[in-house]
mmCIF file of N, CA and C in Angstrom:
data_model
loop_
_atom_site.group_PDB
_atom_site.id
_atom_site.type_symbol
_atom_site.label_atom_id
_atom_site.label_comp_id
_atom_site.label_asym_id
_atom_site.label_seq_id
_atom_site.Cartn_x
_atom_site.Cartn_y
_atom_site.Cartn_z
ATOM 1 N N MET S 603 76.585 179.211 -17.711
ATOM 2 C CA MET S 603 76.334 177.970 -17.030
ATOM 3 C C MET S 603 77.628 177.544 -16.345
ATOM 4 N N GLU S 604 77.494 177.005 -15.147
ATOM 5 C CA GLU S 604 78.664 176.604 -14.385
ATOM 6 C C GLU S 604 79.220 175.283 -14.883
ATOM 7 N N LEU S 605 80.476 175.039 -14.557
ATOM 8 C CA LEU S 605 81.154 173.830 -15.006
ATOM 9 C C LEU S 605 80.488 172.581 -14.438
ATOM 10 N N LYS S 606 80.013 172.643 -13.206
ATOM 11 C CA LYS S 606 79.339 171.489 -12.595
ATOM 12 C C LYS S 606 78.088 171.106 -13.386
ATOM 13 N N GLN S 607 77.346 172.106 -13.828
ATOM 14 C CA GLN S 607 76.138 171.847 -14.597
ATOM 15 C C GLN S 607 76.484 171.267 -15.962
ATOM 16 N N LEU S 608 77.578 171.739 -16.548
ATOM 17 C CA LEU S 608 77.984 171.227 -17.851
ATOM 18 C C LEU S 608 78.478 169.788 -17.758
ATOM 19 N N LYS S 609 79.180 169.461 -16.673
ATOM 20 C CA LYS S 609 79.699 168.099 -16.499
ATOM 21 C C LYS S 609 78.574 167.087 -16.360
ATOM 22 N N ALA S 610 77.426 167.522 -15.870
ATOM 23 C CA ALA S 610 76.298 166.616 -15.665
ATOM 24 C C ALA S 610 75.585 166.280 -16.974
ATOM 25 N N LYS S 611 75.888 166.997 -18.050
ATOM 26 C CA LYS S 611 75.197 166.779 -19.321
ATOM 27 C C LYS S 611 75.874 165.673 -20.130
ATOM 28 N N SER S 612 75.081 165.033 -20.983
ATOM 29 C CA SER S 612 75.620 164.005 -21.874
ATOM 30 C C SER S 612 76.278 164.670 -23.081
ATOM 31 N N ALA S 613 76.939 163.867 -23.894
ATOM 32 C CA ALA S 613 77.634 164.407 -25.067
ATOM 33 C C ALA S 613 76.648 165.042 -26.050
ATOM 34 N N ASP S 614 75.491 164.408 -26.235
ATOM 35 C CA ASP S 614 74.494 164.972 -27.152
ATOM 36 C C ASP S 614 73.964 166.307 -26.653
ATOM 37 N N GLU S 615 73.740 166.396 -25.348
ATOM 38 C CA GLU S 615 73.266 167.656 -24.773
ATOM 39 C C GLU S 615 74.324 168.744 -24.907
ATOM 40 N N LEU S 616 75.596 168.366 -24.728
ATOM 41 C CA LEU S 616 76.676 169.340 -24.864
ATOM 42 C C LEU S 616 76.789 169.838 -26.307
ATOM 43 N N LYS S 617 76.619 168.939 -27.258
ATOM 44 C CA LYS S 617 76.681 169.348 -28.666
ATOM 45 C C LYS S 617 75.542 170.301 -29.013
ATOM 46 N N ALA S 618 74.358 170.032 -28.472
ATOM 47 C CA ALA S 618 73.219 170.916 -28.701
ATOM 48 C C ALA S 618 73.463 172.288 -28.063
ATOM 49 N N HIS S 619 74.036 172.278 -26.864
ATOM 50 C CA HIS S 619 74.344 173.525 -26.163
ATOM 51 C C HIS S 619 75.415 174.302 -26.931
ATOM 52 N N LEU S 620 76.377 173.591 -27.489
ATOM 53 C CA LEU S 620 77.430 174.225 -28.269
ATOM 54 C C LEU S 620 76.853 174.918 -29.503
ATOM 55 N N THR S 621 75.921 174.274 -30.153
ATOM 56 C CA THR S 621 75.265 174.868 -31.318
ATOM 57 C C THR S 621 74.532 176.152 -30.932
ATOM 58 N N ASP S 622 73.833 176.104 -29.807
ATOM 59 C CA ASP S 622 73.126 177.300 -29.334
ATOM 60 C C ASP S 622 74.104 178.432 -29.021
ATOM 61 N N LEU S 623 75.224 178.080 -28.398
ATOM 62 C CA LEU S 623 76.223 179.096 -28.062
ATOM 63 C C LEU S 623 76.833 179.714 -29.315
ATOM 64 N N GLN S 624 77.072 178.901 -30.332
ATOM 65 C CA GLN S 624 77.640 179.421 -31.567
ATOM 66 C C GLN S 624 76.660 180.359 -32.265
ATOM 67 N N LYS S 625 75.371 180.035 -32.203
ATOM 68 C CA LYS S 625 74.360 180.939 -32.769
ATOM 69 C C LYS S 625 74.321 182.255 -31.996
ATOM 70 N N GLU S 626 74.420 182.155 -30.669
ATOM 71 C CA GLU S 626 74.420 183.358 -29.838
ATOM 72 C C GLU S 626 75.657 184.201 -30.130
ATOM 73 N N GLN S 627 76.807 183.556 -30.309
ATOM 74 C CA GLN S 627 78.034 184.268 -30.612
ATOM 75 C C GLN S 627 77.918 185.008 -31.945
ATOM 76 N N PHE S 628 77.342 184.355 -32.933
ATOM 77 C CA PHE S 628 77.151 184.999 -34.236
ATOM 78 C C PHE S 628 76.246 186.220 -34.096
ATOM 79 N N SER S 629 75.167 186.053 -33.351
ATOM 80 C CA SER S 629 74.235 187.161 -33.151
ATOM 81 C C SER S 629 74.923 188.338 -32.457
ATOM 82 N N LEU S 630 75.734 188.044 -31.457
ATOM 83 C CA LEU S 630 76.443 189.113 -30.744
ATOM 84 C C LEU S 630 77.449 189.811 -31.659
ATOM 85 N N ARG S 631 78.117 189.048 -32.507
ATOM 86 C CA ARG S 631 79.067 189.652 -33.443
ATOM 87 C C ARG S 631 78.356 190.585 -34.417
ATOM 88 N N MET S 632 77.172 190.183 -34.884
ATOM 89 C CA MET S 632 76.414 191.030 -35.799
ATOM 90 C C MET S 632 75.936 192.304 -35.094
ATOM 91 N N GLN S 633 75.518 192.156 -33.838
ATOM 92 C CA GLN S 633 75.098 193.327 -33.069
ATOM 93 C C GLN S 633 76.259 194.296 -32.873
ATOM 94 N N LYS S 634 77.448 193.740 -32.618
ATOM 95 C CA LYS S 634 78.624 194.592 -32.434
ATOM 96 C C LYS S 634 78.964 195.329 -33.724
ATOM 97 N N ALA S 635 78.858 194.620 -34.833
ATOM 98 C CA ALA S 635 79.206 195.229 -36.123
ATOM 99 C C ALA S 635 78.254 196.357 -36.497
ATOM 100 N N THR S 636 76.993 196.229 -36.100
ATOM 101 C CA THR S 636 76.017 197.259 -36.440
ATOM 102 C C THR S 636 75.889 198.324 -35.357
ATOM 103 N N GLY S 637 76.642 198.173 -34.265
ATOM 104 C CA GLY S 637 76.623 199.164 -33.197
ATOM 105 C C GLY S 637 75.448 199.044 -32.254
ATOM 106 N N GLN S 638 74.785 197.896 -32.233
ATOM 107 C CA GLN S 638 73.611 197.712 -31.391
ATOM 108 C C GLN S 638 73.920 196.979 -30.090
ATOM 109 N N LEU S 639 75.159 196.552 -29.900
ATOM 110 C CA LEU S 639 75.513 195.745 -28.734
ATOM 111 C C LEU S 639 75.729 196.644 -27.526
ATOM 112 N N ALA S 640 74.921 196.429 -26.489
ATOM 113 C CA ALA S 640 75.034 197.238 -25.274
ATOM 114 C C ALA S 640 75.952 196.571 -24.246
ATOM 115 N N LYS S 641 75.866 195.252 -24.136
ATOM 116 C CA LYS S 641 76.654 194.519 -23.144
ATOM 117 C C LYS S 641 77.818 193.819 -23.845
ATOM 118 N N THR S 642 78.939 194.508 -23.929
ATOM 119 C CA THR S 642 80.081 193.958 -24.655
ATOM 120 C C THR S 642 80.695 192.755 -23.943
ATOM 121 N N HIS S 643 80.472 192.610 -22.647
ATOM 122 C CA HIS S 643 81.044 191.489 -21.905
ATOM 123 C C HIS S 643 80.391 190.158 -22.271
ATOM 124 N N ASP S 644 79.240 190.191 -22.919
ATOM 125 C CA ASP S 644 78.569 188.958 -23.326
ATOM 126 C C ASP S 644 79.376 188.176 -24.357
ATOM 127 N N ILE S 645 80.109 188.885 -25.209
ATOM 128 C CA ILE S 645 80.936 188.210 -26.218
ATOM 129 C C ILE S 645 81.988 187.348 -25.527
ATOM 130 N N ARG S 646 82.622 187.895 -24.530
ATOM 131 C CA ARG S 646 83.659 187.172 -23.788
ATOM 132 C C ARG S 646 83.062 185.986 -23.034
ATOM 133 N N ARG S 647 81.897 186.178 -22.423
ATOM 134 C CA ARG S 647 81.234 185.114 -21.674
ATOM 135 C C ARG S 647 80.906 183.935 -22.584
ATOM 136 N N VAL S 648 80.360 184.222 -23.752
ATOM 137 C CA VAL S 648 79.973 183.162 -24.686
ATOM 138 C C VAL S 648 81.213 182.447 -25.215
ATOM 139 N N ARG S 649 82.250 183.209 -25.539
ATOM 140 C CA ARG S 649 83.478 182.601 -26.059
ATOM 141 C C ARG S 649 84.091 181.634 -25.040
ATOM 142 N N ARG S 650 84.075 182.016 -23.776
ATOM 143 C CA ARG S 650 84.638 181.155 -22.733
ATOM 144 C C ARG S 650 83.769 179.925 -22.485
ATOM 145 N N GLU S 651 82.467 180.088 -22.573
ATOM 146 C CA GLU S 651 81.592 178.939 -22.384
ATOM 147 C C GLU S 651 81.741 177.944 -23.534
ATOM 148 N N ILE S 652 81.947 178.451 -24.743
ATOM 149 C CA ILE S 652 82.206 177.565 -25.880
ATOM 150 C C ILE S 652 83.481 176.758 -25.618
ATOM 151 N N ALA S 653 84.495 177.406 -25.087
ATOM 152 C CA ALA S 653 85.750 176.713 -24.779
ATOM 153 C C ALA S 653 85.531 175.643 -23.717
ATOM 154 N N ARG S 654 84.715 175.936 -22.709
ATOM 155 C CA ARG S 654 84.425 174.945 -21.666
ATOM 156 C C ARG S 654 83.718 173.724 -22.247
ATOM 157 N N VAL S 655 82.735 173.959 -23.099
ATOM 158 C CA VAL S 655 81.986 172.850 -23.699
ATOM 159 C C VAL S 655 82.912 172.009 -24.581
ATOM 160 N N ASN S 656 83.757 172.670 -25.375
ATOM 161 C CA ASN S 656 84.702 171.929 -26.220
ATOM 162 C C ASN S 656 85.670 171.101 -25.381
ATOM 163 N N MET S 657 86.106 171.652 -24.236
ATOM 164 C CA MET S 657 87.001 170.924 -23.348
ATOM 165 C C MET S 657 86.318 169.667 -22.815
ATOM 166 N N LEU S 658 85.081 169.790 -22.392
ATOM 167 C CA LEU S 658 84.354 168.642 -21.851
ATOM 168 C C LEU S 658 84.084 167.591 -22.924
ATOM 169 N N LEU S 659 83.781 168.034 -24.139
ATOM 170 C CA LEU S 659 83.570 167.087 -25.235
ATOM 171 C C LEU S 659 84.849 166.324 -25.542
ATOM 172 N N GLY S 660 85.989 167.011 -25.472
ATOM 173 C CA GLY S 660 87.263 166.367 -25.686
ATOM 174 C C GLY S 660 87.608 165.366 -24.601
ATOM 175 N N GLN S 661 87.237 165.662 -23.375
ATOM 176 C CA GLN S 661 87.503 164.753 -22.256
ATOM 177 C C GLN S 661 86.628 163.509 -22.323
ATOM 178 N N GLN S 662 85.435 163.647 -22.859
ATOM 179 C CA GLN S 662 84.520 162.507 -22.904
ATOM 180 C C GLN S 662 84.887 161.501 -23.984
ATOM 181 N N LYS S 663 85.713 161.903 -24.951
ATOM 182 C CA LYS S 663 86.087 160.980 -26.035
ATOM 183 C C LYS S 663 87.083 159.955 -25.569
#
């Protein structure tokens, strides 16, 4: 998701999105550990999006 789209969300929506991203990150880590992960770049994408959401949550406080 782009930064513009994330900025348009409220704090509650960002927290919900963060929870979803953390679940996705866990799933990707488990896939990597079992050797089932085909798209290794997804781990990096999710990690960076989590950082973006955390940054926006920090700015809104």
